[in-house]
Amino acid sequence: SPFVLLFAKALLIDERRGQIRFDRWLAHTHPGDWQRELLELRQQVPQNFKEALEVRNLSAFPKALTNRIANFLCMAPVKLSDIQAVRVPIEEEATGAPRRQLS
């Protein structure tokens, strides 16, 4: 599940409710350091990948970031419970303050 969460189209973590929304899914989860790392990686990976593609050199992608991605993806699976499919994807449903927290 770390892979799915890292590369989901959209993601929103509601720590107060213990919920995570990604794409067309809703699940309950327990907070942890993995959430902070997930959000940081989701912020850093696309920009760095874009820059490496623009210079047409994938070796320009930062090695330290590659190692962080590998460590995150090799961690124990994130425990998700009460997983439900939802009709509307989170990027369409989120408005107001939650929209600004959308990753």
mmCIF file with all atom_site columns, C-alpha atoms in Angstrom:
data_model
loop_
_atom_site.group_PDB
_atom_site.id
_atom_site.type_symbol
_atom_site.label_atom_id
_atom_site.label_alt_id
_atom_site.label_comp_id
_atom_site.label_asym_id
_atom_site.label_entity_id
_atom_site.label_seq_id
_atom_site.pdbx_PDB_ins_code
_atom_site.Cartn_x
_atom_site.Cartn_y
_atom_site.Cartn_z
_atom_site.occupancy
_atom_site.B_iso_or_equiv
_atom_site.pdbx_formal_charge
_atom_site.auth_seq_id
_atom_site.auth_comp_id
_atom_site.auth_asym_id
_atom_site.auth_atom_id
_atom_site.pdbx_PDB_model_num
ATOM 1   C CA . SER A 1 1   ? 0.000   0.000  0.000   1.00 0.00 ? 1   SER A CA 1
ATOM 2   C CA . PRO A 1 2   ? 2.845   2.540  0.364   1.00 0.00 ? 2   PRO A CA 1
ATOM 3   C CA . PHE A 1 3   ? 3.257   2.429  -3.434  1.00 0.00 ? 3   PHE A CA 1
ATOM 4   C CA . VAL A 1 4   ? -0.453  3.057  -4.044  1.00 0.00 ? 4   VAL A CA 1
ATOM 5   C CA . LEU A 1 5   ? -0.510  5.983  -1.626  1.00 0.00 ? 5   LEU A CA 1
ATOM 6   C CA . LEU A 1 6   ? 2.696   7.525  -2.969  1.00 0.00 ? 6   LEU A CA 1
ATOM 7   C CA . PHE A 1 7   ? 1.540   7.456  -6.575  1.00 0.00 ? 7   PHE A CA 1
ATOM 8   C CA . ALA A 1 8   ? -2.192  8.070  -6.111  1.00 0.00 ? 8   ALA A CA 1
ATOM 9   C CA . LYS A 1 9   ? -3.581  10.873 -8.247  1.00 0.00 ? 9   LYS A CA 1
ATOM 10  C CA . ALA A 1 10  ? -4.866  12.734 -5.167  1.00 0.00 ? 10  ALA A CA 1
ATOM 11  C CA . LEU A 1 11  ? -4.587  12.134 -1.443  1.00 0.00 ? 11  LEU A CA 1
ATOM 12  C CA . LEU A 1 12  ? -6.008  13.735 1.689   1.00 0.00 ? 12  LEU A CA 1
ATOM 13  C CA . ILE A 1 13  ? -5.186  12.729 5.261   1.00 0.00 ? 13  ILE A CA 1
ATOM 14  C CA . ASP A 1 14  ? -7.604  13.700 8.025   1.00 0.00 ? 14  ASP A CA 1
ATOM 15  C CA . GLU A 1 15  ? -5.614  13.061 11.208  1.00 0.00 ? 15  GLU A CA 1
ATOM 16  C CA . ARG A 1 16  ? -8.480  14.158 13.467  1.00 0.00 ? 16  ARG A CA 1
ATOM 17  C CA . ARG A 1 17  ? -10.795 11.458 12.071  1.00 0.00 ? 17  ARG A CA 1
ATOM 18  C CA . GLY A 1 18  ? -8.042  8.930  11.396  1.00 0.00 ? 18  GLY A CA 1
ATOM 19  C CA . GLN A 1 19  ? -9.054  8.797  7.736   1.00 0.00 ? 19  GLN A CA 1
ATOM 20  C CA . ILE A 1 20  ? -7.176  8.799  4.501   1.00 0.00 ? 20  ILE A CA 1
ATOM 21  C CA . ARG A 1 21  ? -8.794  9.522  1.125   1.00 0.00 ? 21  ARG A CA 1
ATOM 22  C CA . PHE A 1 22  ? -6.993  8.687  -2.084  1.00 0.00 ? 22  PHE A CA 1
ATOM 23  C CA . ASP A 1 23  ? -8.454  8.750  -5.556  1.00 0.00 ? 23  ASP A CA 1
ATOM 24  C CA . ARG A 1 24  ? -11.842 7.009  -5.184  1.00 0.00 ? 24  ARG A CA 1
ATOM 25  C CA . TRP A 1 25  ? -11.077 5.301  -1.857  1.00 0.00 ? 25  TRP A CA 1
ATOM 26  C CA . LEU A 1 26  ? -11.703 6.063  1.817   1.00 0.00 ? 26  LEU A CA 1
ATOM 27  C CA . ALA A 1 27  ? -10.011 4.165  4.651   1.00 0.00 ? 27  ALA A CA 1
ATOM 28  C CA . HIS A 1 28  ? -9.233  4.475  8.327   1.00 0.00 ? 28  HIS A CA 1
ATOM 29  C CA . THR A 1 29  ? -5.638  4.405  9.472   1.00 0.00 ? 29  THR A CA 1
ATOM 30  C CA . HIS A 1 30  ? -3.433  5.084  12.453  1.00 0.00 ? 30  HIS A CA 1
ATOM 31  C CA . PRO A 1 31  ? -1.229  8.189  12.484  1.00 0.00 ? 31  PRO A CA 1
ATOM 32  C CA . GLY A 1 32  ? 2.510   7.847  12.306  1.00 0.00 ? 32  GLY A CA 1
ATOM 33  C CA . ASP A 1 33  ? 5.730   9.250  10.886  1.00 0.00 ? 33  ASP A CA 1
ATOM 34  C CA . TRP A 1 34  ? 4.862   7.512  7.620   1.00 0.00 ? 34  TRP A CA 1
ATOM 35  C CA . GLN A 1 35  ? 2.172   10.169 6.980   1.00 0.00 ? 35  GLN A CA 1
ATOM 36  C CA . ARG A 1 36  ? 4.659   13.038 7.135   1.00 0.00 ? 36  ARG A CA 1
ATOM 37  C CA . GLU A 1 37  ? 7.118   11.155 4.922   1.00 0.00 ? 37  GLU A CA 1
ATOM 38  C CA . LEU A 1 38  ? 4.346   10.308 2.443   1.00 0.00 ? 38  LEU A CA 1
ATOM 39  C CA . LEU A 1 39  ? 3.265   13.933 2.117   1.00 0.00 ? 39  LEU A CA 1
ATOM 40  C CA . GLU A 1 40  ? 6.855   15.157 1.767   1.00 0.00 ? 40  GLU A CA 1
ATOM 41  C CA . LEU A 1 41  ? 7.622   12.582 -0.925  1.00 0.00 ? 41  LEU A CA 1
ATOM 42  C CA . ARG A 1 42  ? 4.400   13.402 -2.795  1.00 0.00 ? 42  ARG A CA 1
ATOM 43  C CA . GLN A 1 43  ? 5.526   17.020 -2.839  1.00 0.00 ? 43  GLN A CA 1
ATOM 44  C CA . GLN A 1 44  ? 9.134   16.411 -3.858  1.00 0.00 ? 44  GLN A CA 1
ATOM 45  C CA . VAL A 1 45  ? 8.970   13.508 -6.340  1.00 0.00 ? 45  VAL A CA 1
ATOM 46  C CA . PRO A 1 46  ? 6.957   15.139 -9.163  1.00 0.00 ? 46  PRO A CA 1
ATOM 47  C CA . GLN A 1 47  ? 9.025   18.336 -9.222  1.00 0.00 ? 47  GLN A CA 1
ATOM 48  C CA . ASN A 1 48  ? 12.357  16.502 -9.179  1.00 0.00 ? 48  ASN A CA 1
ATOM 49  C CA . PHE A 1 49  ? 11.187  14.020 -11.808 1.00 0.00 ? 49  PHE A CA 1
ATOM 50  C CA . LYS A 1 50  ? 10.015  16.900 -14.009 1.00 0.00 ? 50  LYS A CA 1
ATOM 51  C CA . GLU A 1 51  ? 13.392  18.611 -13.679 1.00 0.00 ? 51  GLU A CA 1
ATOM 52  C CA . ALA A 1 52  ? 15.263  15.399 -14.571 1.00 0.00 ? 52  ALA A CA 1
ATOM 53  C CA . LEU A 1 53  ? 13.078  14.948 -17.650 1.00 0.00 ? 53  LEU A CA 1
ATOM 54  C CA . GLU A 1 54  ? 13.554  18.562 -18.722 1.00 0.00 ? 54  GLU A CA 1
ATOM 55  C CA . VAL A 1 55  ? 17.328  18.134 -18.793 1.00 0.00 ? 55  VAL A CA 1
ATOM 56  C CA . ARG A 1 56  ? 16.802  14.725 -20.441 1.00 0.00 ? 56  ARG A CA 1
ATOM 57  C CA . ASN A 1 57  ? 18.926  13.030 -17.842 1.00 0.00 ? 57  ASN A CA 1
ATOM 58  C CA . LEU A 1 58  ? 17.272  10.721 -15.315 1.00 0.00 ? 58  LEU A CA 1
ATOM 59  C CA . SER A 1 59  ? 20.554  10.523 -13.410 1.00 0.00 ? 59  SER A CA 1
ATOM 60  C CA . ALA A 1 60  ? 19.834  14.143 -12.431 1.00 0.00 ? 60  ALA A CA 1
ATOM 61  C CA . PHE A 1 61  ? 17.105  12.800 -10.134 1.00 0.00 ? 61  PHE A CA 1
ATOM 62  C CA . PRO A 1 62  ? 18.523  13.184 -6.605  1.00 0.00 ? 62  PRO A CA 1
ATOM 63  C CA . LYS A 1 63  ? 20.021  9.967  -5.212  1.00 0.00 ? 63  LYS A CA 1
ATOM 64  C CA . ALA A 1 64  ? 19.004  10.909 -1.663  1.00 0.00 ? 64  ALA A CA 1
ATOM 65  C CA . LEU A 1 65  ? 15.381  11.230 -2.804  1.00 0.00 ? 65  LEU A CA 1
ATOM 66  C CA . THR A 1 66  ? 15.631  7.890  -4.609  1.00 0.00 ? 66  THR A CA 1
ATOM 67  C CA . ASN A 1 67  ? 16.820  6.306  -1.355  1.00 0.00 ? 67  ASN A CA 1
ATOM 68  C CA . ARG A 1 68  ? 13.946  7.911  0.598   1.00 0.00 ? 68  ARG A CA 1
ATOM 69  C CA . ILE A 1 69  ? 11.441  6.567  -1.945  1.00 0.00 ? 69  ILE A CA 1
ATOM 70  C CA . ALA A 1 70  ? 12.968  3.078  -1.726  1.00 0.00 ? 70  ALA A CA 1
ATOM 71  C CA . ASN A 1 71  ? 12.913  3.139  2.080   1.00 0.00 ? 71  ASN A CA 1
ATOM 72  C CA . PHE A 1 72  ? 9.303   4.309  2.113   1.00 0.00 ? 72  PHE A CA 1
ATOM 73  C CA . LEU A 1 73  ? 8.173   1.667  -0.378  1.00 0.00 ? 73  LEU A CA 1
ATOM 74  C CA . CYS A 1 74  ? 10.014  -1.124 1.454   1.00 0.00 ? 74  CYS A CA 1
ATOM 75  C CA . MET A 1 75  ? 8.461   -0.343 4.825   1.00 0.00 ? 75  MET A CA 1
ATOM 76  C CA . ALA A 1 76  ? 5.768   -2.568 6.275   1.00 0.00 ? 76  ALA A CA 1
ATOM 77  C CA . PRO A 1 77  ? 2.419   -2.098 4.556   1.00 0.00 ? 77  PRO A CA 1
ATOM 78  C CA . VAL A 1 78  ? 0.314   0.742  5.904   1.00 0.00 ? 78  VAL A CA 1
ATOM 79  C CA . LYS A 1 79  ? -2.586  -0.670 7.874   1.00 0.00 ? 79  LYS A CA 1
ATOM 80  C CA . LEU A 1 80  ? -5.811  0.537  6.293   1.00 0.00 ? 80  LEU A CA 1
ATOM 81  C CA . SER A 1 81  ? -9.157  -0.568 7.682   1.00 0.00 ? 81  SER A CA 1
ATOM 82  C CA . ASP A 1 82  ? -12.782 -0.145 6.653   1.00 0.00 ? 82  ASP A CA 1
ATOM 83  C CA . ILE A 1 83  ? -11.709 0.525  3.068   1.00 0.00 ? 83  ILE A CA 1
ATOM 84  C CA . GLN A 1 84  ? -14.603 1.792  0.970   1.00 0.00 ? 84  GLN A CA 1
ATOM 85  C CA . ALA A 1 85  ? -14.947 2.785  -2.658  1.00 0.00 ? 85  ALA A CA 1
ATOM 86  C CA . VAL A 1 86  ? -16.544 6.210  -3.073  1.00 0.00 ? 86  VAL A CA 1
ATOM 87  C CA . ARG A 1 87  ? -18.352 7.681  -6.080  1.00 0.00 ? 87  ARG A CA 1
ATOM 88  C CA . VAL A 1 88  ? -16.596 11.002 -6.317  1.00 0.00 ? 88  VAL A CA 1
ATOM 89  C CA . PRO A 1 89  ? -12.784 11.208 -6.359  1.00 0.00 ? 89  PRO A CA 1
ATOM 90  C CA . ILE A 1 90  ? -11.290 13.266 -3.551  1.00 0.00 ? 90  ILE A CA 1
ATOM 91  C CA . GLU A 1 91  ? -9.888  15.894 -5.924  1.00 0.00 ? 91  GLU A CA 1
ATOM 92  C CA . GLU A 1 92  ? -13.461 16.698 -6.997  1.00 0.00 ? 92  GLU A CA 1
ATOM 93  C CA . GLU A 1 93  ? -15.087 16.387 -3.583  1.00 0.00 ? 93  GLU A CA 1
ATOM 94  C CA . ALA A 1 94  ? -12.660 18.413 -1.448  1.00 0.00 ? 94  ALA A CA 1
ATOM 95  C CA . THR A 1 95  ? -13.561 22.091 -1.110  1.00 0.00 ? 95  THR A CA 1
ATOM 96  C CA . GLY A 1 96  ? -12.514 24.928 1.182   1.00 0.00 ? 96  GLY A CA 1
ATOM 97  C CA . ALA A 1 97  ? -9.834  24.187 3.767   1.00 0.00 ? 97  ALA A CA 1
ATOM 98  C CA . PRO A 1 98  ? -9.571  20.461 2.909   1.00 0.00 ? 98  PRO A CA 1
ATOM 99  C CA . ARG A 1 99  ? -8.892  21.388 -0.718  1.00 0.00 ? 99  ARG A CA 1
ATOM 100 C CA . ARG A 1 100 ? -5.753  23.252 0.355   1.00 0.00 ? 100 ARG A CA 1
ATOM 101 C CA . GLN A 1 101 ? -4.509  20.116 2.153   1.00 0.00 ? 101 GLN A CA 1
ATOM 102 C CA . LEU A 1 102 ? -4.992  17.938 -0.917  1.00 0.00 ? 102 LEU A CA 1
ATOM 103 C CA . SER A 1 103 ? -1.772  16.289 -2.005  1.00 0.00 ? 103 SER A CA 1
#
